[in-house]
CSV table of C-alpha atoms and ligand atoms in Angstrom, one decimal:
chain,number,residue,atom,x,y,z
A,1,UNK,CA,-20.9,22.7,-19.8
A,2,UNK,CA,-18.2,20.2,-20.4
A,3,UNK,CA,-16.5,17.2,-18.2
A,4,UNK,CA,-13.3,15.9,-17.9
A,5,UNK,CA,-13.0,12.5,-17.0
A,6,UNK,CA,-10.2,10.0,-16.8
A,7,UNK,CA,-9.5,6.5,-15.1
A,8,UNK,CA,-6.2,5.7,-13.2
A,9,UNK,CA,-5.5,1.9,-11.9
A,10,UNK,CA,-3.3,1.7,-8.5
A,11,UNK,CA,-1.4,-1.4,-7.2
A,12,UNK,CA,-2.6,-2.8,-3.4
A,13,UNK,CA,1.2,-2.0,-1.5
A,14,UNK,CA,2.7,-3.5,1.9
A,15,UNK,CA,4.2,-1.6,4.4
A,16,UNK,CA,7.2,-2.3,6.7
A,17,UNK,CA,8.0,-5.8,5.4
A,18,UNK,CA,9.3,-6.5,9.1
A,19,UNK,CA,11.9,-4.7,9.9
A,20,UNK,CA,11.0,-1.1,7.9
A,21,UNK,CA,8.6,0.3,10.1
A,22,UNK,CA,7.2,3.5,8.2
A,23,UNK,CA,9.9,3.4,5.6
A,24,UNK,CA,10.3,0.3,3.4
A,25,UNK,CA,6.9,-1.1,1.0
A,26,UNK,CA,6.6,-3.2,-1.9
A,27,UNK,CA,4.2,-2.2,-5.0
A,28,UNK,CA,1.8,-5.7,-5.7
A,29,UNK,CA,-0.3,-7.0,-8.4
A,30,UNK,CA,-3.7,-6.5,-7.3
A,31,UNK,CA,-5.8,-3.4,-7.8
A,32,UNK,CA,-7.8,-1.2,-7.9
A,33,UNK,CA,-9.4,1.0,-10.5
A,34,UNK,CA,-10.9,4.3,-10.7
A,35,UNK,CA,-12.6,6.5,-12.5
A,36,UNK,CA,-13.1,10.5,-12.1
A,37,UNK,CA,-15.1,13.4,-13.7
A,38,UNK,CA,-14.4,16.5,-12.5
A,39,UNK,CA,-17.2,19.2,-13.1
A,40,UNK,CA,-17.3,23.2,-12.7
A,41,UNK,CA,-20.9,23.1,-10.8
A,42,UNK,CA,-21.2,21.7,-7.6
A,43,UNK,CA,-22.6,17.8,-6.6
A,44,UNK,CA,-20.2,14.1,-5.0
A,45,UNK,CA,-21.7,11.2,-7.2
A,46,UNK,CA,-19.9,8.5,-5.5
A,47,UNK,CA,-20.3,4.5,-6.5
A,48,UNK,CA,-17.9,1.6,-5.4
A,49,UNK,CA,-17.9,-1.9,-6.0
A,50,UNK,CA,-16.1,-4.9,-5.3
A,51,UNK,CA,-13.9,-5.4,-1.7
A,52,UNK,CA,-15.7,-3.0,1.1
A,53,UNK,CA,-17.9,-1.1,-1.3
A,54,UNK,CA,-20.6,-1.2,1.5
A,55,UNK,CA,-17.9,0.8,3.9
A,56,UNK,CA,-16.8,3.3,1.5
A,57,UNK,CA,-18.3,6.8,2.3
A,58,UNK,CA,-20.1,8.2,-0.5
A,59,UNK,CA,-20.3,11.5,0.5
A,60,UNK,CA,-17.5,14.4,1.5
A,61,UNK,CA,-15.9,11.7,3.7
A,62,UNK,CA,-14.5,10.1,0.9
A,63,UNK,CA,-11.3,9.7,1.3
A,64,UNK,CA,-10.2,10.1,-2.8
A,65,UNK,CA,-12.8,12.9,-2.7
A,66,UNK,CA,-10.5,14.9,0.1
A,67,UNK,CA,-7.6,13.8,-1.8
A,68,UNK,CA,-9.0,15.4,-5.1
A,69,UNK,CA,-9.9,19.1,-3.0
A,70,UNK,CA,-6.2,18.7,-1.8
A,71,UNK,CA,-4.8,18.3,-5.2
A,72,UNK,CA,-7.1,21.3,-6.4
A,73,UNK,CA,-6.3,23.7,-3.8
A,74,UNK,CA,-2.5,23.2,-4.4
A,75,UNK,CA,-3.3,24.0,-8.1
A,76,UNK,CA,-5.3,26.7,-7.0
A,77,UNK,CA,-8.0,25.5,-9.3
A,78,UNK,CA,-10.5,24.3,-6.9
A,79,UNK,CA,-13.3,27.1,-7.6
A,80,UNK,CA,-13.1,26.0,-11.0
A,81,UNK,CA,-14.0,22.5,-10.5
A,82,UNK,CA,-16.3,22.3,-7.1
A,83,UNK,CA,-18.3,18.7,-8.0
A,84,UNK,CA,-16.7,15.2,-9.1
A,85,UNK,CA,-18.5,11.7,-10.4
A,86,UNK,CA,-15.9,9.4,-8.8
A,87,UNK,CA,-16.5,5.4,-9.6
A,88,UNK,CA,-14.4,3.0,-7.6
A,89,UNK,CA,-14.1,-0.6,-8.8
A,90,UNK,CA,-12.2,-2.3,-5.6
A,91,UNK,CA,-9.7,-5.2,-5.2
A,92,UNK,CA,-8.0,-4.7,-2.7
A,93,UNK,CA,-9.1,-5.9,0.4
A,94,UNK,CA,-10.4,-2.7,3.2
A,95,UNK,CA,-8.2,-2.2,6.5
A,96,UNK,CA,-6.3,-5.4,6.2
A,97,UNK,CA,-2.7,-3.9,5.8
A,98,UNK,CA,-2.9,-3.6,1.8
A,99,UNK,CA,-2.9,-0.1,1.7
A,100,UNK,CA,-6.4,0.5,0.5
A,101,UNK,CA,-6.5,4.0,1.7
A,102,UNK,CA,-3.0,4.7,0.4
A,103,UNK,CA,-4.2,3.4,-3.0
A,104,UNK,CA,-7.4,6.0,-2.2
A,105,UNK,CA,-5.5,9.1,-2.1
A,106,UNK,CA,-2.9,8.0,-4.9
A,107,UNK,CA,-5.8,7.5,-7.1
A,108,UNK,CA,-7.5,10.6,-6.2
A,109,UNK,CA,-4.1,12.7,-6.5
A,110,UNK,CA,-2.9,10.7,-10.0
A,111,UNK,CA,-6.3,11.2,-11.7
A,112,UNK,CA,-7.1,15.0,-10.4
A,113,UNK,CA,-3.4,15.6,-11.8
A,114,UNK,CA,-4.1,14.0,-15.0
A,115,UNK,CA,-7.4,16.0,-15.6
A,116,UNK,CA,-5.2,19.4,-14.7
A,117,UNK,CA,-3.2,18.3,-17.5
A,118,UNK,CA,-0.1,17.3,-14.8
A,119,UNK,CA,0.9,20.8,-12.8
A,120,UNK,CA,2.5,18.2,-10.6
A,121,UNK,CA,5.4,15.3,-11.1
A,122,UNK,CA,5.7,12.3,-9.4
A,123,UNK,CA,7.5,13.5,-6.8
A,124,UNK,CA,5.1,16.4,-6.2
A,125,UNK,CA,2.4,13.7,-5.9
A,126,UNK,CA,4.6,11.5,-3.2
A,127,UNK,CA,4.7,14.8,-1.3
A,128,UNK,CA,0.9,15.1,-1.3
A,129,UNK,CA,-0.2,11.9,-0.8
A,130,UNK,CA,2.5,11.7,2.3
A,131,UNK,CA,0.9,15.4,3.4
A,132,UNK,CA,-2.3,13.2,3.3
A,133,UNK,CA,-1.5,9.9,4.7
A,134,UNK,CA,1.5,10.7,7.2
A,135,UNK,CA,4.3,8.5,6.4
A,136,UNK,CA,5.1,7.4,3.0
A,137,UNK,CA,5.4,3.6,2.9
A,138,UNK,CA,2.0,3.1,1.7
A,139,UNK,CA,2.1,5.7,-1.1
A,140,UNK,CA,5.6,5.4,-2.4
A,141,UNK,CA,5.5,2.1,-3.8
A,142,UNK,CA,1.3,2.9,-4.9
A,143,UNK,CA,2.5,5.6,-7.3
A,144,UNK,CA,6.2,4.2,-8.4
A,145,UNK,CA,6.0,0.4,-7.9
A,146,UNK,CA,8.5,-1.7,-6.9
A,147,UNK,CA,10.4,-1.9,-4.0
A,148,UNK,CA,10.8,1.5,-2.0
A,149,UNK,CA,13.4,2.8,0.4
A,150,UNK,CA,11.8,6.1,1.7
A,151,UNK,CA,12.9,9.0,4.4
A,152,UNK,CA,10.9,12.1,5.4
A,153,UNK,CA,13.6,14.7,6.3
A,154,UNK,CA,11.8,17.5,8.1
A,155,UNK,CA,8.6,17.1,5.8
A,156,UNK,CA,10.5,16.5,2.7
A,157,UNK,CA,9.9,13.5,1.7
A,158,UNK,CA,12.4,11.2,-0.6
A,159,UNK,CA,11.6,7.8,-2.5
A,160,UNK,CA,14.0,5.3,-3.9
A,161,UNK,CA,12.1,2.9,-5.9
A,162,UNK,CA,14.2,-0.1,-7.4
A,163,UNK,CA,13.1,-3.8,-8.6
A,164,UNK,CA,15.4,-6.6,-6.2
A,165,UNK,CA,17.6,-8.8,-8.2
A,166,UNK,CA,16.0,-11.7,-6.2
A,167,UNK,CA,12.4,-12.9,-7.8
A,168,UNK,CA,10.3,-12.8,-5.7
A,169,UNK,CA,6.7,-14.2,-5.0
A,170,UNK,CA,4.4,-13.1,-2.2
A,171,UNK,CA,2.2,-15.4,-0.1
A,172,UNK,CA,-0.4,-12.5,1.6
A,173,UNK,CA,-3.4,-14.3,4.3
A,174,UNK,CA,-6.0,-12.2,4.7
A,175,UNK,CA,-7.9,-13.3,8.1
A,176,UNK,CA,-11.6,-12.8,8.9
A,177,UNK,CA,-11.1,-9.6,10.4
A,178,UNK,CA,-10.2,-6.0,10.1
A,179,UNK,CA,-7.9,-3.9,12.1
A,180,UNK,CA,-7.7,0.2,11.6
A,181,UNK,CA,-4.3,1.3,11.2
A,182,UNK,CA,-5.1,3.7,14.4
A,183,UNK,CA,-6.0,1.1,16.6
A,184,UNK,CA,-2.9,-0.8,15.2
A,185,UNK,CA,-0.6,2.2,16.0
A,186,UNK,CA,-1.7,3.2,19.4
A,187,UNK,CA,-0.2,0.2,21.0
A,188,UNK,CA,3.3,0.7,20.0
A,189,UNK,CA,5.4,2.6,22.4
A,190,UNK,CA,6.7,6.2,22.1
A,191,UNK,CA,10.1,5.2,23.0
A,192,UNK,CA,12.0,2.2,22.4
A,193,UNK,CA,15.4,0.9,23.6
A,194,UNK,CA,18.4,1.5,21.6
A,195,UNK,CA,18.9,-2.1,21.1
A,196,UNK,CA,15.6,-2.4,19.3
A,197,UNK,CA,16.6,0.4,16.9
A,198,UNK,CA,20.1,-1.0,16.1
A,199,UNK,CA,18.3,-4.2,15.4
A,200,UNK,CA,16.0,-2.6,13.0
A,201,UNK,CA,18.5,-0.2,11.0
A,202,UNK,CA,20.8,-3.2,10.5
A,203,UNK,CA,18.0,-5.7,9.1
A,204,UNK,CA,16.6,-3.6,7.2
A,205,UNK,CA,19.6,-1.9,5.4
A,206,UNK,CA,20.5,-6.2,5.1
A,207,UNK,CA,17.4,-6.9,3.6
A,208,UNK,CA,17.6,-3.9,1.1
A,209,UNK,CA,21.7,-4.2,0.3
A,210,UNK,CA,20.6,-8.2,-0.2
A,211,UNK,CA,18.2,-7.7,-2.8
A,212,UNK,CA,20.1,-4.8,-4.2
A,213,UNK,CA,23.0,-7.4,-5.0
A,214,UNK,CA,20.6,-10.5,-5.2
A,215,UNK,CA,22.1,-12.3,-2.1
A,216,UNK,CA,19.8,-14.7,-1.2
A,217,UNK,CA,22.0,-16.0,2.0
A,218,UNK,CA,21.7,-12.3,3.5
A,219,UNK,CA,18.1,-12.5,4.0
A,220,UNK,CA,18.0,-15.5,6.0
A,221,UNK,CA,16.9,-13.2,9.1
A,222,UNK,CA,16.6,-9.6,6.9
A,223,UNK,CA,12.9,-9.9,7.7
A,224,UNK,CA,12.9,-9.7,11.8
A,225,UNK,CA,11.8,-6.9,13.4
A,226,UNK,CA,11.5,-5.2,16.7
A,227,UNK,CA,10.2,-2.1,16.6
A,228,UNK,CA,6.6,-3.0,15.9
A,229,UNK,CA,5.1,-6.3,15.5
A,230,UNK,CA,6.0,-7.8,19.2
A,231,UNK,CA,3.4,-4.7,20.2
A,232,UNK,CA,1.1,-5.7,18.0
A,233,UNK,CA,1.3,-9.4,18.2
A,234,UNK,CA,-2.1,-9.2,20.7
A,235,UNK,CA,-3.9,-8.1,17.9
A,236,UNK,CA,-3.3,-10.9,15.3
A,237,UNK,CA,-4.2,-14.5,17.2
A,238,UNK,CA,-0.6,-16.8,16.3
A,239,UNK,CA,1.1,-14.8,14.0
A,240,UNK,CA,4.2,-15.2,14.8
A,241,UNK,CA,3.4,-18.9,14.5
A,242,UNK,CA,2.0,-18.1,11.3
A,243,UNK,CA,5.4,-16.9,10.4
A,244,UNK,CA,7.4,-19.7,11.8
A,245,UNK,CA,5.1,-22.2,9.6
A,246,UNK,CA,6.1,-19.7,6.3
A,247,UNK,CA,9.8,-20.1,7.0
A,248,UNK,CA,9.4,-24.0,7.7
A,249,UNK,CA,7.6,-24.2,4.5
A,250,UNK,CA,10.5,-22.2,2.6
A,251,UNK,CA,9.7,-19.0,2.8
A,252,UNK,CA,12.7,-16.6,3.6
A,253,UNK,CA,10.6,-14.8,6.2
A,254,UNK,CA,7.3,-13.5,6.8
A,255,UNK,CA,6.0,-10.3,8.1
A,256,UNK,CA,2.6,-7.6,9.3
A,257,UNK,CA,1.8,-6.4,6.2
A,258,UNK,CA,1.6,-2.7,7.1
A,259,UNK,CA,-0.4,-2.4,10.1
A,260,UNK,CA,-2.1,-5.6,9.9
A,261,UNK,CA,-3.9,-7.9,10.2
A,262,UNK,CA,-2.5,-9.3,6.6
A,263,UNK,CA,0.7,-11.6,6.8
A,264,UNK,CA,2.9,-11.6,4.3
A,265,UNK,CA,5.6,-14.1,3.6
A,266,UNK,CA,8.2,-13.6,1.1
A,267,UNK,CA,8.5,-16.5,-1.1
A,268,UNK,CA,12.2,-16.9,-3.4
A,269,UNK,CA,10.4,-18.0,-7.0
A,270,UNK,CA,12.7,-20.7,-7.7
A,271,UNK,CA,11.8,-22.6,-4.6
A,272,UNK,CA,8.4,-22.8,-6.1
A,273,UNK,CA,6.9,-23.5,-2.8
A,274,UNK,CA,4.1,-20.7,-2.6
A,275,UNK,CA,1.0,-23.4,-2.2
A,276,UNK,CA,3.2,-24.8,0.3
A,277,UNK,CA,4.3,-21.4,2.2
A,278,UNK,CA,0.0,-20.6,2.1
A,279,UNK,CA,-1.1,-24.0,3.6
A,280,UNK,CA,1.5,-24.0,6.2
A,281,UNK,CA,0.2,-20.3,7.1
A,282,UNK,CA,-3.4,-20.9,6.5
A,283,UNK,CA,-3.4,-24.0,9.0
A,284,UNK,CA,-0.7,-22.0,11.6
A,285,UNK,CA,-3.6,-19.5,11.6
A,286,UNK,CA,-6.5,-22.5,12.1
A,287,UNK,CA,-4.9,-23.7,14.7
A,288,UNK,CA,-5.5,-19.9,16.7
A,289,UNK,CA,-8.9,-20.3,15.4
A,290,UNK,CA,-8.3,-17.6,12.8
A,291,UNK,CA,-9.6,-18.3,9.3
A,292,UNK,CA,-8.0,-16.7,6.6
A,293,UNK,CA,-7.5,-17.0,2.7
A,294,UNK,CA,-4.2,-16.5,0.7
A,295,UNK,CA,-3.6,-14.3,-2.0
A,296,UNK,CA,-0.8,-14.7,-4.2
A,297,UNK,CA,1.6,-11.9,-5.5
A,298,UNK,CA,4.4,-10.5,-6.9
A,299,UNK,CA,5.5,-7.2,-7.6
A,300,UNK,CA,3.8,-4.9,-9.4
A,301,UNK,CA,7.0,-2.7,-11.4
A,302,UNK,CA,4.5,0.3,-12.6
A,303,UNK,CA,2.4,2.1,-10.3
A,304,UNK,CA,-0.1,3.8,-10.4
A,305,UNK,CA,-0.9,4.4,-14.4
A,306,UNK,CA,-3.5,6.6,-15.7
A,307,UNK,CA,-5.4,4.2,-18.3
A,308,UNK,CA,-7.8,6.3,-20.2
A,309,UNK,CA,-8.7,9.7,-20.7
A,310,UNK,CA,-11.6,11.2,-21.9
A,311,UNK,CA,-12.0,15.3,-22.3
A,312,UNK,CA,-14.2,18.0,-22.8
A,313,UNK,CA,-17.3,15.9,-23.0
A,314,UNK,CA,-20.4,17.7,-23.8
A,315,UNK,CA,-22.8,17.3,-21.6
B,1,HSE,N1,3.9,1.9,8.6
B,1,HSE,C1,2.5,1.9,8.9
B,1,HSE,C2,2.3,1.1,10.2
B,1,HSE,C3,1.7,1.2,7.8
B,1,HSE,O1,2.8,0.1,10.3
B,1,HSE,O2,1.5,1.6,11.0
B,1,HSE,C4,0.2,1.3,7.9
B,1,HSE,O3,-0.3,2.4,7.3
């Protein structure tokens, strides 16, 4: 009997970045790593380490485990591989609006590909992990890095991936608590006033035509939004005080990262002000009685890569 196995690292992503809801995300530099064996006979040997290992399901649960059936079934190969050793070494931080599951099923999808000797192309793989996850802001930028524009036109979904003229450094706080994308979802409303949506469309074609050219001025207020984080304000204690203090402290704005409850303030490298833009956030948050840490970013220009591949050992 003989194993394939191959490891694939994946870049934490952030959704929305204000105004984007569901359709803009940045690619970041933190990680995670994992490592697959697919085998012909039957059996889930599932580790994880590192950020939330002790909430990562270890059996058919698993969330890059489904992702890996998925990718098998479209390849119509899955009654030749029916069992996987899949070890997870974790950076990103679990349900904090990093896209840790995003990174889950991009991982899964890249590294089942890989060991199929790549039936599917990038694209195919957005189209998956979208299939999978439901909207592709998470995914997009996890498997093409950098900055992504993407639209789902009656299923068919379409990335633009392109790296801003603007350098830019990201200032994430990640607060003492989690918040599941689901719970962060059912508040918003099913219908919103036109205003709102105007509002939306124009900042964030501003924010993306501003870093397309590198026009620093035009993203003065390119990160406001008002489709989704008013609703969800309730759920993050001061943030929008959190992002008042980001912009005080130089920031051009600051934003949910994905669902929450991460912050995200986007920082123009010359102004070399990150420490600044993270105690100013870090204190704003204090002063709700929310403790959080920063993390400090940029973008990641890869995606997700496969790093190593080992075949046909013998067992
Ligand atoms: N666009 C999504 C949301 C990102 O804001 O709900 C979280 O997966």
């Amino acid at each position: 009997m003989s194993e394939h196995s191959v490891r694939v690292r994946v870049p934490a992503t952030s959704a929305n970045l204000g105004p984007g809801f569901d359709a803009l995300g940045i690619a970041c530099t933190l990680y995670n790593e994992m490592t697959l064996t697919l085998m012909h006979e039957k059996g889930l040997h599932i580790s994880a380490r590192g950020e939330g290992a002790l909430y990562i399901p270890s059996d058919s649960r698993n969330i890059v485990w489904k992702s890996i059936q998925y990718i098998l079934e479209r390849a119509g190969r899955a009654d030749e591989f029916q069992g996987a050793k899949i070890r997870m070494s974790n950076r990103i931080p679990l349900s904090r609006g990093l896209g840790s599951s995003a990174t889950a099923i991009v991982a899964g999808l890249t590294a089942a590909n890989a060991l199929l000797d790549c039936p599917f192309d990038r694209h195919d793989i957005l189209q998956l992990a979208t299939d999978i996850e439901g909207h592709p802001d998470n995914v997009a930028p996890a498997i093409y890095g950098g900055f992504t524009v993407n639209t789902v036109t009656r299923g068919h979904v379409e990335c633009f991936s392109f790296l801003p003229r603007i350098f830019l450094r990201f200032v994430v706080m990640v607060p003492d608590f989690y918040l599941s994308t689901k719970s962060a979802r059912q508040v918003l409303p099913a219908k919103v006033p036109r205003s709102d949506a105007v509002f939306n469309i124009s900042h964030a074609a501003m924010m993306v035509a501003a870093l397309a050219r590198g026009s620093e001025k035009h993203l003065e207020n390119a990160f406001e939004d008002a489709l989704h984080q008013t609703y969800r304000a309730p759920l993050i204690p001061g943030m929008f005080d959190v992002f008042a203090a980001a912009k005080k402290a130089g920031a051009y704005g600051a934003a949910l990262s994905g669902a929450g409850p991460c912050l995200i303030a986007f920082v123009p490298e010359h102004r070399k002000c990150t420490e600044d833009v993270a105690a100013a956030m870090q204190e704003a948050f204090r002063a709700h009685d929310v403790e959080a840490r920063p993390l400090h970013l940029r973008l990641d220009t890869k995606g997700a890569r496969v790093l190593r591949r080992r075949e046909a050992i013998t067992k």
